[in-house]
mmCIF file with all atom_site columns, C-alpha atoms in Angstrom:
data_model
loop_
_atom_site.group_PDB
_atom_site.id
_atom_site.type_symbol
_atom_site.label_atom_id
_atom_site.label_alt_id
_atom_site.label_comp_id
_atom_site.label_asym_id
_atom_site.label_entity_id
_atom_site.label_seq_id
_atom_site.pdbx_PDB_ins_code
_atom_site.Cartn_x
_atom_site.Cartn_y
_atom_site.Cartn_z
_atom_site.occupancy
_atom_site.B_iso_or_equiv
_atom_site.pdbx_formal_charge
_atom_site.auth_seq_id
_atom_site.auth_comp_id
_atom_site.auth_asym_id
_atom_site.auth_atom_id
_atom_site.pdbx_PDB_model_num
ATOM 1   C CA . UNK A 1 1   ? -6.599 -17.774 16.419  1.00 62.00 ? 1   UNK A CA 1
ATOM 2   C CA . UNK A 1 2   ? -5.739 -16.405 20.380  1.00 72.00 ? 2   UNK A CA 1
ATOM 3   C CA . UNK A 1 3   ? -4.461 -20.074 21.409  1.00 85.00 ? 3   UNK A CA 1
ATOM 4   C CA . UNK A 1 4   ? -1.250 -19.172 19.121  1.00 93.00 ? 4   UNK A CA 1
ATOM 5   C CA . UNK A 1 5   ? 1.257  -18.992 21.986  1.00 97.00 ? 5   UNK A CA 1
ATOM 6   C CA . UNK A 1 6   ? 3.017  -15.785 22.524  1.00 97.00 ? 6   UNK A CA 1
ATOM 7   C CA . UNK A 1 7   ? 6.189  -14.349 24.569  1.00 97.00 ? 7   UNK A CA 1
ATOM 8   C CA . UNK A 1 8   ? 6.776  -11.093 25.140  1.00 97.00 ? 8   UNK A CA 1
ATOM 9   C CA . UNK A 1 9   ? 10.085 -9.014  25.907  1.00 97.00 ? 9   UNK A CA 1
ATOM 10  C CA . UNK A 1 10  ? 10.738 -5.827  27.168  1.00 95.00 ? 10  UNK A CA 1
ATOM 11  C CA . UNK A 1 11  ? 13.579 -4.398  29.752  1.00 93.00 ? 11  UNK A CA 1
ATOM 12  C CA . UNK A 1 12  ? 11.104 -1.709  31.189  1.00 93.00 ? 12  UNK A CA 1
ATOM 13  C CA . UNK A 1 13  ? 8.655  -3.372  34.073  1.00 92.00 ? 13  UNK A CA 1
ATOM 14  C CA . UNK A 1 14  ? 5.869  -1.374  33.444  1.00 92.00 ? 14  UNK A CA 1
ATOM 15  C CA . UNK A 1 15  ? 5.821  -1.273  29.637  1.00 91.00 ? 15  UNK A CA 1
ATOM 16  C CA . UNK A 1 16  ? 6.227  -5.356  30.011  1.00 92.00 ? 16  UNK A CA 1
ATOM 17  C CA . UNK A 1 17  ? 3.361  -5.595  32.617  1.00 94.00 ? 17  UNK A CA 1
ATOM 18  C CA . UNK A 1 18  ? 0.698  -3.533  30.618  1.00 92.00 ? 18  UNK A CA 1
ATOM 19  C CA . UNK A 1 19  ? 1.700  -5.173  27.291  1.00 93.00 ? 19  UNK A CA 1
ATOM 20  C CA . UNK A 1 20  ? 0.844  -8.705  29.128  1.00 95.00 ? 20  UNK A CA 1
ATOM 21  C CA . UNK A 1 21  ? -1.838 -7.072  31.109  1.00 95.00 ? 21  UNK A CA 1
ATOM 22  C CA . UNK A 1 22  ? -3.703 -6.040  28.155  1.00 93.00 ? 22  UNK A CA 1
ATOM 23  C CA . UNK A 1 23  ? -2.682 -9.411  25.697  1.00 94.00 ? 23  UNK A CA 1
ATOM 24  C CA . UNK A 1 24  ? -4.376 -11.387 28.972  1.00 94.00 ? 24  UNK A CA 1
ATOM 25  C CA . UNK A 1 25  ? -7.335 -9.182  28.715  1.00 93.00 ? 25  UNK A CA 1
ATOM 26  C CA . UNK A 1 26  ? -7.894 -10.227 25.238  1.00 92.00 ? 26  UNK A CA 1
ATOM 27  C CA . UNK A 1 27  ? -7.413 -13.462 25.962  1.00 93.00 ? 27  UNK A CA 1
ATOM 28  C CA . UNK A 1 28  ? -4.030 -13.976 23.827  1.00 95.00 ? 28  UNK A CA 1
ATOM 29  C CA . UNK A 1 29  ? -2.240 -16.711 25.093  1.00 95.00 ? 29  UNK A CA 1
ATOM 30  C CA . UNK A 1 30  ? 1.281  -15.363 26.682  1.00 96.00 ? 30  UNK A CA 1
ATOM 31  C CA . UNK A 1 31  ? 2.954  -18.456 27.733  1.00 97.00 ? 31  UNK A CA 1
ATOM 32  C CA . UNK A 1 32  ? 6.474  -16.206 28.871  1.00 97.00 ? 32  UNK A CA 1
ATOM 33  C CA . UNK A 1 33  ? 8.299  -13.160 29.490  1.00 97.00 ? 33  UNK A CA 1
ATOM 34  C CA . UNK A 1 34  ? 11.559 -11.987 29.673  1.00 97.00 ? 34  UNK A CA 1
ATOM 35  C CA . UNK A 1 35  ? 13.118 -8.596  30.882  1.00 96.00 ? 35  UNK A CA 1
ATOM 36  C CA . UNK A 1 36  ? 16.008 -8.685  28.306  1.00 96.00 ? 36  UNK A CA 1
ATOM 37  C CA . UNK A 1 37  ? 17.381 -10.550 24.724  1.00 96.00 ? 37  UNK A CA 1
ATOM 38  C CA . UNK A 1 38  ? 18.967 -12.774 26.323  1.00 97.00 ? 38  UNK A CA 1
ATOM 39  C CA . UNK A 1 39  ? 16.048 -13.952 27.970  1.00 97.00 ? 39  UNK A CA 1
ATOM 40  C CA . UNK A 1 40  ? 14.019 -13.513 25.303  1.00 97.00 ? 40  UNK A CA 1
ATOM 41  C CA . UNK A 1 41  ? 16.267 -15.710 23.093  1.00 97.00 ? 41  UNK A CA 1
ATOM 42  C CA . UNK A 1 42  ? 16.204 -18.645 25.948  1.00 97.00 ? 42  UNK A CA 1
ATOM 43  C CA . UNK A 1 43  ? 12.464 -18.716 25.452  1.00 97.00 ? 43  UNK A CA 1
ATOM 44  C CA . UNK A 1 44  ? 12.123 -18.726 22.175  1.00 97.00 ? 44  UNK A CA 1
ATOM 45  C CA . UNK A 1 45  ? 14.936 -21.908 21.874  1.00 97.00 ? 45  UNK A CA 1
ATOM 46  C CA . UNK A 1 46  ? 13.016 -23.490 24.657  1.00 97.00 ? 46  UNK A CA 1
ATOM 47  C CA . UNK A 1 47  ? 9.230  -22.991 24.278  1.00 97.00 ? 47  UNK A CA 1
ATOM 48  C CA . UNK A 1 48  ? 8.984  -22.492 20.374  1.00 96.00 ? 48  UNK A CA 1
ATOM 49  C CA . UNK A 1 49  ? 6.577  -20.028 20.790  1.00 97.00 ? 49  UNK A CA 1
ATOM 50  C CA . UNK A 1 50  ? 4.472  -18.627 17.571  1.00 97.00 ? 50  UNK A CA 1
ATOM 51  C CA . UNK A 1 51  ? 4.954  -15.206 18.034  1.00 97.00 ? 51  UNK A CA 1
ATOM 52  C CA . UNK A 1 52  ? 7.936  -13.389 19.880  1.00 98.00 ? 52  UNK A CA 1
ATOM 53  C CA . UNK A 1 53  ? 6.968  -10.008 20.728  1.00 97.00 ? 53  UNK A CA 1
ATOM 54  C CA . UNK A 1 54  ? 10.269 -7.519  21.876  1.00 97.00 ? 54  UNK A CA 1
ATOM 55  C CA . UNK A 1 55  ? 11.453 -4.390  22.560  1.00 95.00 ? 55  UNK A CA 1
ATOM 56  C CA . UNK A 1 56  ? 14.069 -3.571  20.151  1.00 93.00 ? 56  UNK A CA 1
ATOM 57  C CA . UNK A 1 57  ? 16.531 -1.932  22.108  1.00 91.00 ? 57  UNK A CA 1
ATOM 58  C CA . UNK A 1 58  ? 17.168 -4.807  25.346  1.00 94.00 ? 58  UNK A CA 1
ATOM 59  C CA . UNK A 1 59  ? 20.301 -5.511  27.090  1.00 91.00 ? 59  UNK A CA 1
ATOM 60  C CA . UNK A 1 60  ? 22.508 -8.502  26.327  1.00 93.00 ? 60  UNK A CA 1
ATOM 61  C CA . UNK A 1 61  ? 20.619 -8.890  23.062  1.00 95.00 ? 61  UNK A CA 1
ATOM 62  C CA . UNK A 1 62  ? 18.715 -6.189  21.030  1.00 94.00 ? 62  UNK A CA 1
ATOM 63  C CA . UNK A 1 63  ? 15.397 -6.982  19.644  1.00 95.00 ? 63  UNK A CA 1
ATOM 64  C CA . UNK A 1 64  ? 17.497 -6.742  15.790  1.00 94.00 ? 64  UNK A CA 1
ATOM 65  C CA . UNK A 1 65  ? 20.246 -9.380  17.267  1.00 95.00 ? 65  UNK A CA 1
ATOM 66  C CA . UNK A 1 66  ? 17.460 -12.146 18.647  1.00 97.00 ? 66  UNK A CA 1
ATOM 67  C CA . UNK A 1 67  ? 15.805 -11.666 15.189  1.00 95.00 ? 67  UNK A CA 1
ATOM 68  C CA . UNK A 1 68  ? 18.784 -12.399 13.381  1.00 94.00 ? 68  UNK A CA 1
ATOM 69  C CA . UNK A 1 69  ? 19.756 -15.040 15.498  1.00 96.00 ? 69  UNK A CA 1
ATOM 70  C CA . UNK A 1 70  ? 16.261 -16.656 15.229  1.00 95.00 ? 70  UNK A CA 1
ATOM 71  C CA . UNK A 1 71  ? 16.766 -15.847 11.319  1.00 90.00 ? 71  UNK A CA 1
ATOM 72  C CA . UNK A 1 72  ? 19.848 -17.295 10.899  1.00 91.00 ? 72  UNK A CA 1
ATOM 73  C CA . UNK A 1 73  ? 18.755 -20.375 12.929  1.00 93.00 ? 73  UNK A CA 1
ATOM 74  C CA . UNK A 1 74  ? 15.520 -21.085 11.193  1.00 91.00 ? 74  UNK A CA 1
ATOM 75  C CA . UNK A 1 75  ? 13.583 -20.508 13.594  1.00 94.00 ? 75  UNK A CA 1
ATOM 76  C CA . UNK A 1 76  ? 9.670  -20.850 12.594  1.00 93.00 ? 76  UNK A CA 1
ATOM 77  C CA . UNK A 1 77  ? 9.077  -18.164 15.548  1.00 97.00 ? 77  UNK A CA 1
ATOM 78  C CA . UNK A 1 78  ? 7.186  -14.950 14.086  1.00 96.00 ? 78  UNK A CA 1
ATOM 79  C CA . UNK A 1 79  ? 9.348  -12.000 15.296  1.00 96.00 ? 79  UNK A CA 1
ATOM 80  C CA . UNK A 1 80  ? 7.281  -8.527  16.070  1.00 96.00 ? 80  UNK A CA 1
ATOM 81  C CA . UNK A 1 81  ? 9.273  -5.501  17.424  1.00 95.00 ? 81  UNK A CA 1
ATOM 82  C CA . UNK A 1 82  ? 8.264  -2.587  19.432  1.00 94.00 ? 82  UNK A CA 1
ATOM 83  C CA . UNK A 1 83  ? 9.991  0.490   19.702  1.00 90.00 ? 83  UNK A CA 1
ATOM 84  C CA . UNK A 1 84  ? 9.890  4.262   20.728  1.00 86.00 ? 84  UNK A CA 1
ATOM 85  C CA . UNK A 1 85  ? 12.667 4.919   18.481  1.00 81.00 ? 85  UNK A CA 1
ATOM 86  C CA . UNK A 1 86  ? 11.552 6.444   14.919  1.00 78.00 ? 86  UNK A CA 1
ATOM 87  C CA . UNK A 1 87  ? 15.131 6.101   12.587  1.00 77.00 ? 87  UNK A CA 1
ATOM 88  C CA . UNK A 1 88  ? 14.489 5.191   9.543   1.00 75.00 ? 88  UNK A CA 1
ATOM 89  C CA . UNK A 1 89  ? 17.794 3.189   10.029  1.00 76.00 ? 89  UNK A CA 1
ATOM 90  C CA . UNK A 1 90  ? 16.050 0.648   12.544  1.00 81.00 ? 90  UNK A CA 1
ATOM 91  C CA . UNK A 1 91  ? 12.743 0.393   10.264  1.00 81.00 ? 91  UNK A CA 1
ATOM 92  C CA . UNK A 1 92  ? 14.983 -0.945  6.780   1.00 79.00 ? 92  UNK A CA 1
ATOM 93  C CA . UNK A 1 93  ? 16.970 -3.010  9.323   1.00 83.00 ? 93  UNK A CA 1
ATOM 94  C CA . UNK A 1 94  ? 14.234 -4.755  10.633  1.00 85.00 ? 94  UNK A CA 1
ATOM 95  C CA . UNK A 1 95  ? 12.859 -5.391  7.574   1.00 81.00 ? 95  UNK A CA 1
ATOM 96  C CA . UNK A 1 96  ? 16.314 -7.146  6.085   1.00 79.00 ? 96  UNK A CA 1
ATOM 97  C CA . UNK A 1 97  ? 15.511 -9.325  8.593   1.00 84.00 ? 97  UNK A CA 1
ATOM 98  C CA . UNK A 1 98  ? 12.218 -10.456 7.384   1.00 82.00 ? 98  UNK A CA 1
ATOM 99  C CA . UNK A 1 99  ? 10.633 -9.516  10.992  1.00 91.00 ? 99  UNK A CA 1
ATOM 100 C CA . UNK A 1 100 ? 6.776  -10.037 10.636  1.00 92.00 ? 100 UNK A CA 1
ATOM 101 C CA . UNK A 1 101 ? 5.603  -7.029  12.506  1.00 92.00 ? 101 UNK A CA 1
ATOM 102 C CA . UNK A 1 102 ? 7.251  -3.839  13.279  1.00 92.00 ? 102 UNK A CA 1
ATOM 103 C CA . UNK A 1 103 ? 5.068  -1.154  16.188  1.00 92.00 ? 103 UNK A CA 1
ATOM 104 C CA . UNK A 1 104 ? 5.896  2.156   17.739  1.00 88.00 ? 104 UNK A CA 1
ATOM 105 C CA . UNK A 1 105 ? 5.039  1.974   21.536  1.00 86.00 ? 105 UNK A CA 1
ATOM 106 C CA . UNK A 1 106 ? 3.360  4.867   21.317  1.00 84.00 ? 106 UNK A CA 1
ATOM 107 C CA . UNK A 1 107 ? 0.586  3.694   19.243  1.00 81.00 ? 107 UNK A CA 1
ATOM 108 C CA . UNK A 1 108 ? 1.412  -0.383  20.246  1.00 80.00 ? 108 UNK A CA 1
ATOM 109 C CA . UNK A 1 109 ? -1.685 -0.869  22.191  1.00 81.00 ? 109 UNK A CA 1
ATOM 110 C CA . UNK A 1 110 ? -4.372 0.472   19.082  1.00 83.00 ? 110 UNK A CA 1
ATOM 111 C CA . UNK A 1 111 ? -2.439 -1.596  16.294  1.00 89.00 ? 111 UNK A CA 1
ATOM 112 C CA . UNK A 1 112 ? -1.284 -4.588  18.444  1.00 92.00 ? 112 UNK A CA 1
ATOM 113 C CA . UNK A 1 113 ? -4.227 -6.834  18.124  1.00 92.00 ? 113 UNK A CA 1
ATOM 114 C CA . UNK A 1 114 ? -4.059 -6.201  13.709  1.00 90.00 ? 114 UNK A CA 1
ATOM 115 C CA . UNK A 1 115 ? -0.544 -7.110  13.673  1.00 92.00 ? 115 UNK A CA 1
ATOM 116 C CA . UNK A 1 116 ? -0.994 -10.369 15.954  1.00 94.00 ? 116 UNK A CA 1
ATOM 117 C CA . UNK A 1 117 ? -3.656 -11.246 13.016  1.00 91.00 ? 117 UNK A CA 1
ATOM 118 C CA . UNK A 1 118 ? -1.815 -10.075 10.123  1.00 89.00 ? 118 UNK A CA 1
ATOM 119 C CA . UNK A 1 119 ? 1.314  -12.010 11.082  1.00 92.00 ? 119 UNK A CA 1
ATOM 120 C CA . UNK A 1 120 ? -0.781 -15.335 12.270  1.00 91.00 ? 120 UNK A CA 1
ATOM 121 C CA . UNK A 1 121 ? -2.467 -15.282 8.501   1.00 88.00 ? 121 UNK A CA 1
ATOM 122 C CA . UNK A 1 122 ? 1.053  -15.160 7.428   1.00 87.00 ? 122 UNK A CA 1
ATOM 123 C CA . UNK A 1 123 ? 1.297  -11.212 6.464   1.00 86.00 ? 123 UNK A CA 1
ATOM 124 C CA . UNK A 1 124 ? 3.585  -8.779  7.438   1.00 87.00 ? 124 UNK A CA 1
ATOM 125 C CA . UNK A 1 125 ? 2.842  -6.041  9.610   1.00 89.00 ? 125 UNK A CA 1
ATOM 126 C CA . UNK A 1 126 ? 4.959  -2.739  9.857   1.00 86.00 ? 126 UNK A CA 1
ATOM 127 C CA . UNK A 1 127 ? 3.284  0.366   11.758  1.00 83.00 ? 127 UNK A CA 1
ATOM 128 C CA . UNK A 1 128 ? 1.141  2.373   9.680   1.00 74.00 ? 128 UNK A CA 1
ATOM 129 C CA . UNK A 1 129 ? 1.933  5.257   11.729  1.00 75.00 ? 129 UNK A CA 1
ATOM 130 C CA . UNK A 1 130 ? 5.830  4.721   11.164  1.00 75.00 ? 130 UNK A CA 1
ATOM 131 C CA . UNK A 1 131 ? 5.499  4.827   7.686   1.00 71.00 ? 131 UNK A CA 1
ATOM 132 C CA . UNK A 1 132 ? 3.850  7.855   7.390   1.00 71.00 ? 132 UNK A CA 1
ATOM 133 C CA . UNK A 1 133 ? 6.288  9.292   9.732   1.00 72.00 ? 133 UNK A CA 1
ATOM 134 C CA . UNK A 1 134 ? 9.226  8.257   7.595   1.00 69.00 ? 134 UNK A CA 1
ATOM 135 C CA . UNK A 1 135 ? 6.851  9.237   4.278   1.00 63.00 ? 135 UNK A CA 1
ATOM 136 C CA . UNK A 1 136 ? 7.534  5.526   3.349   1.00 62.00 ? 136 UNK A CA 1
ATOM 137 C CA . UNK A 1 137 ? 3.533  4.989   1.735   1.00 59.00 ? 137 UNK A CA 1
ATOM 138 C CA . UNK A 1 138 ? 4.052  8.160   -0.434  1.00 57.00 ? 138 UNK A CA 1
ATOM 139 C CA . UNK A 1 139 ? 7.006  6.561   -2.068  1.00 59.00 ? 139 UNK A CA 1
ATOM 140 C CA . UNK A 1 140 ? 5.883  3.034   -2.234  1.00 65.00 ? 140 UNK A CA 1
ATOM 141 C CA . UNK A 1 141 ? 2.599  4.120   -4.208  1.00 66.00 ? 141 UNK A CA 1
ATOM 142 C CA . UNK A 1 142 ? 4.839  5.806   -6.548  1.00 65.00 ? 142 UNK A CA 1
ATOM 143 C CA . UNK A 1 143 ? 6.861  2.786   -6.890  1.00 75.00 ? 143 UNK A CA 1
ATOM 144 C CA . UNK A 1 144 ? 3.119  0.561   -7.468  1.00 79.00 ? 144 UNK A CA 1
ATOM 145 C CA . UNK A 1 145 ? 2.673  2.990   -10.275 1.00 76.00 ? 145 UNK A CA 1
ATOM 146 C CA . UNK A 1 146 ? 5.396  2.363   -12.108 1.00 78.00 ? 146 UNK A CA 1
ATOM 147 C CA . UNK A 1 147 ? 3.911  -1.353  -12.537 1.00 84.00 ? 147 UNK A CA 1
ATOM 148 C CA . UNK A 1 148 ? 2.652  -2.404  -15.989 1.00 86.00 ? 148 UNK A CA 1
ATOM 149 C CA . UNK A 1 149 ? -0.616 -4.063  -15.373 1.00 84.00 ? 149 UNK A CA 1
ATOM 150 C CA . UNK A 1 150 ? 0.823  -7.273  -16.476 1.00 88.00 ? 150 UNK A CA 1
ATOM 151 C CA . UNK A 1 151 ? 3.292  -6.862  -13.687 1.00 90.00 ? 151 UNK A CA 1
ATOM 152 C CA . UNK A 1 152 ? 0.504  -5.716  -10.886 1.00 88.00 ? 152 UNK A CA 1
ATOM 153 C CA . UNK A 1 153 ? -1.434 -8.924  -12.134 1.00 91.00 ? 153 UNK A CA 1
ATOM 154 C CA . UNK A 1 154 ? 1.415  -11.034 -11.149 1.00 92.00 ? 154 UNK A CA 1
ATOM 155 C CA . UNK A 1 155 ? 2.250  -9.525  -8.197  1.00 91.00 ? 155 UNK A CA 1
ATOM 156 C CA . UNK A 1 156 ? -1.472 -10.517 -6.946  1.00 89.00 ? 156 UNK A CA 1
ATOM 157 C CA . UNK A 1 157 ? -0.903 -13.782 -7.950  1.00 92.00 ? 157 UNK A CA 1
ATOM 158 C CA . UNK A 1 158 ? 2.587  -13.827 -5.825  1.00 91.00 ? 158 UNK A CA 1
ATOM 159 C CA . UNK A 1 159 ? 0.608  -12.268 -2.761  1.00 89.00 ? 159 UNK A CA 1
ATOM 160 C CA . UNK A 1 160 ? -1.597 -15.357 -3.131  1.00 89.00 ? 160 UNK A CA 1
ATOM 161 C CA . UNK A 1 161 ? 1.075  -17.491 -2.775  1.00 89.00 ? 161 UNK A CA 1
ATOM 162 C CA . UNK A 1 162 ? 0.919  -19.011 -6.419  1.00 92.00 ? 162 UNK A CA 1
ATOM 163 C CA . UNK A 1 163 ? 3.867  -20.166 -8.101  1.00 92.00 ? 163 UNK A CA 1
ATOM 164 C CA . UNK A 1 164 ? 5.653  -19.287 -11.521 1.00 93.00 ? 164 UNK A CA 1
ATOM 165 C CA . UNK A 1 165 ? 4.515  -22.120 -13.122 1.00 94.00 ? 165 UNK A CA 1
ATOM 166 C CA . UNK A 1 166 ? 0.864  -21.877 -11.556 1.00 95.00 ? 166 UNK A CA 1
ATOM 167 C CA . UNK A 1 167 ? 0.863  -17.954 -12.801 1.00 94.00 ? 167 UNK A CA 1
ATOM 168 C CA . UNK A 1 168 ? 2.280  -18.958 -16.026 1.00 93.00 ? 168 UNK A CA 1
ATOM 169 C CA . UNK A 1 169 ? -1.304 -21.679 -16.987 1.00 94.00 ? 169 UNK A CA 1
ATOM 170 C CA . UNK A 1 170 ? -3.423 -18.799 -15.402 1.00 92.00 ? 170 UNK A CA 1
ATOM 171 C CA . UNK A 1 171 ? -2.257 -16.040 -17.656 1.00 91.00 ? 171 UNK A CA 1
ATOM 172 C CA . UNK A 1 172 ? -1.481 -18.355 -20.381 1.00 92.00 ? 172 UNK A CA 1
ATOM 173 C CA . UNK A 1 173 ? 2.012  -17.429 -21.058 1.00 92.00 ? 173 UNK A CA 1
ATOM 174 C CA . UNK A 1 174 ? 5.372  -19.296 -20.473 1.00 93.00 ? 174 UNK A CA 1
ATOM 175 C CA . UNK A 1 175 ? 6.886  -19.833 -16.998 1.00 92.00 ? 175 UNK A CA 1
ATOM 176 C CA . UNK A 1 176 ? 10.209 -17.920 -18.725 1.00 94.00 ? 176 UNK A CA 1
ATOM 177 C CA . UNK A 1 177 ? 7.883  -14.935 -19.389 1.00 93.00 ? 177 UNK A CA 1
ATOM 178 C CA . UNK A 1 178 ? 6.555  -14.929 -15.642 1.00 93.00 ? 178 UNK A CA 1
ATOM 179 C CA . UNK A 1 179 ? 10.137 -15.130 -14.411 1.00 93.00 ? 179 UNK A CA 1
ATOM 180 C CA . UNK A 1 180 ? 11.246 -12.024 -16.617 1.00 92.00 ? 180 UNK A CA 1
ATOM 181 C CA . UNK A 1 181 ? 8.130  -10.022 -15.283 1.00 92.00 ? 181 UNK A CA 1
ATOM 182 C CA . UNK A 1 182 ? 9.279  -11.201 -11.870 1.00 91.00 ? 182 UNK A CA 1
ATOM 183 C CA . UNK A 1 183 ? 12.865 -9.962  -12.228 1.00 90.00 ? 183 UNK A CA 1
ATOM 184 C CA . UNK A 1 184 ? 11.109 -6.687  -13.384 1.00 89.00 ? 184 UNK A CA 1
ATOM 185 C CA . UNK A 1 185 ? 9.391  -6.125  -10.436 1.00 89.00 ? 185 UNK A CA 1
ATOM 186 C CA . UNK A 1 186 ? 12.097 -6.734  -8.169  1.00 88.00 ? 186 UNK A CA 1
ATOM 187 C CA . UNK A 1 187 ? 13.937 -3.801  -10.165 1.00 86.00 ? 187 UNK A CA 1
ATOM 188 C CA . UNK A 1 188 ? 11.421 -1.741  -9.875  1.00 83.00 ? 188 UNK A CA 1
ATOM 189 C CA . UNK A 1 189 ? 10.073 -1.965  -6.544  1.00 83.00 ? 189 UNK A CA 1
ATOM 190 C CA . UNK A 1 190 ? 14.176 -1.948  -5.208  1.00 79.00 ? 190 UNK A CA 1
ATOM 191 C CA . UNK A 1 191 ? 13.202 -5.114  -3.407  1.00 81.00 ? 191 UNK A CA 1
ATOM 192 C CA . UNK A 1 192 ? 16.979 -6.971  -2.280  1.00 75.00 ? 192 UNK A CA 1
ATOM 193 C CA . UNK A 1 193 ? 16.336 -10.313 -4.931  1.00 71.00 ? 193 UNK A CA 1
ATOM 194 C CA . UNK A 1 194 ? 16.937 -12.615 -1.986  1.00 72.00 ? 194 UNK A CA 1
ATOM 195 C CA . UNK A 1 195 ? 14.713 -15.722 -0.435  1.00 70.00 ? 195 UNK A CA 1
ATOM 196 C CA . UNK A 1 196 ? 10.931 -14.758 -0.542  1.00 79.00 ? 196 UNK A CA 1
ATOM 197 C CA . UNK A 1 197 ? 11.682 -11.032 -0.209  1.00 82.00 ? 197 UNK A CA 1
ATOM 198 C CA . UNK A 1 198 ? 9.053  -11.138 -3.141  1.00 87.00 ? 198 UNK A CA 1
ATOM 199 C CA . UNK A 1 199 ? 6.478  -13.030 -1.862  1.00 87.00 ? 199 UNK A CA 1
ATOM 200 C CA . UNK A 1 200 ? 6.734  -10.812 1.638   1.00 83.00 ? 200 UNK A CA 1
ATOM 201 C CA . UNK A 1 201 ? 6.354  -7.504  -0.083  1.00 83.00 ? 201 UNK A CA 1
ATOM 202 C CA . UNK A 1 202 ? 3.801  -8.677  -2.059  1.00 85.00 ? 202 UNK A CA 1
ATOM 203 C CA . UNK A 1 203 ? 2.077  -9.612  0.777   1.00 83.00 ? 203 UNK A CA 1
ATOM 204 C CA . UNK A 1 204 ? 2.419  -6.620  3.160   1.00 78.00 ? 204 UNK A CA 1
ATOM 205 C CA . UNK A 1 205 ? 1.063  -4.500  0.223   1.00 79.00 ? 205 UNK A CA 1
ATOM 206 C CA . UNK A 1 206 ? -1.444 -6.638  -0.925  1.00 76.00 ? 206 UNK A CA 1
ATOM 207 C CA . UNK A 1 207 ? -4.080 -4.007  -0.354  1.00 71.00 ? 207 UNK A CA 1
ATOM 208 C CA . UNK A 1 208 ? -2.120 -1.336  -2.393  1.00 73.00 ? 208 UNK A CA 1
ATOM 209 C CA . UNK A 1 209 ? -1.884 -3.558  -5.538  1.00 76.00 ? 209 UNK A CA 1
ATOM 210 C CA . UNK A 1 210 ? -5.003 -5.312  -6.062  1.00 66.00 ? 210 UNK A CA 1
#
């Protein structure tokens, strides 16, 4: 899993040197660096990288603008952003743009090495310790609750990456009826109904619902 290659981006020396210093030390394989977006972007265009690690708030670029711009672009590079900045404003906006990994800086270096995994098995990692801060797991367990079980059951199967029509021969109903439960769950979760947004919150809380 640690020969995944890996840039990293930050515009503060020091914070850029320790993050590398420590990814070295675990023997992650950190094939660039950059000291703003700008940068950051160049990399990413030119070395394809797996995972782009950056600061969100950089000169030239922001951490937000290189993950749109990778976003808009297609780009199959794995965005995670790190941040000292607690608004709940930069947390929803990262997460509109489908960013695998979201970290404070303040607690980078203890969850750092669980998001690299989560995000190379293909699951979403935001900060637990943001989301307490902005009381986000209270409200999203509430929001589980309100599932039927036919609806939690379905949402498993999402998480496991299993289609409508697979879900529909496993639970023996029609692929119509799997689509309506679908649409349900999108309401009641207040998940935007756009590309995969689904399939990614099913699997960031895949714990909470099975």
């Amino acid at each position: 899993m640690k020969n995944k290659t890996i840039i990293t981006a930050d515009d503060h020396p020091l914070l850029l040197k320790g993050l590398n210093d420590f990814l070295n030390e675990k023997n992650y394989n950190i094939i660039g660096s950059a000291k703003d977006g700008e940068q950051a972007l160049t990399l990413i265009e030119n070395l394809n990288p797996d995972i782009a690690i950056l600061d969100i708030q950089m000169p030239n670029l922001s951490g937000l603008d290189v993950a749109k711009i990778c976003n808009n672009k297609g780009y199959k590079t794995k965005i995670i952003l790190i941040t000292f900045h607690k608004e709940a404003s930069l947390y929803f906006e990262a997460k509109e743009l489908n960013v695998f990994g979201y970290l404070l800086k303040d607690f980078a270096i203890e969850e750092i090495e669980n998001c690299i995994s989560s995000v190379i098995d293909n699951i979403p990692y935001f900060s637990l310790k943001i989301k307490q801060l902005l009381n986000l797991d209270s409200s999203e367990n509430l929001l589980i609750k309100s599932l039927t079980p036919s609806e939690r059951k379905i949402l498993n199967y999402i998480a496991k990456d299993k289609t409508t029509k697979e879900i529909a021969e496993l639970l023996s109903v029609s692929p119509r009826t799997v689509e309506k439960h679908r649409s349900n769950i999108i309401q009641k979760l207040n998940i935007e109904p756009k590309t995969n947004s689904l399939l990614i919150w099913a699997k960031e809380h895949q714990k909470q619902i099975s």
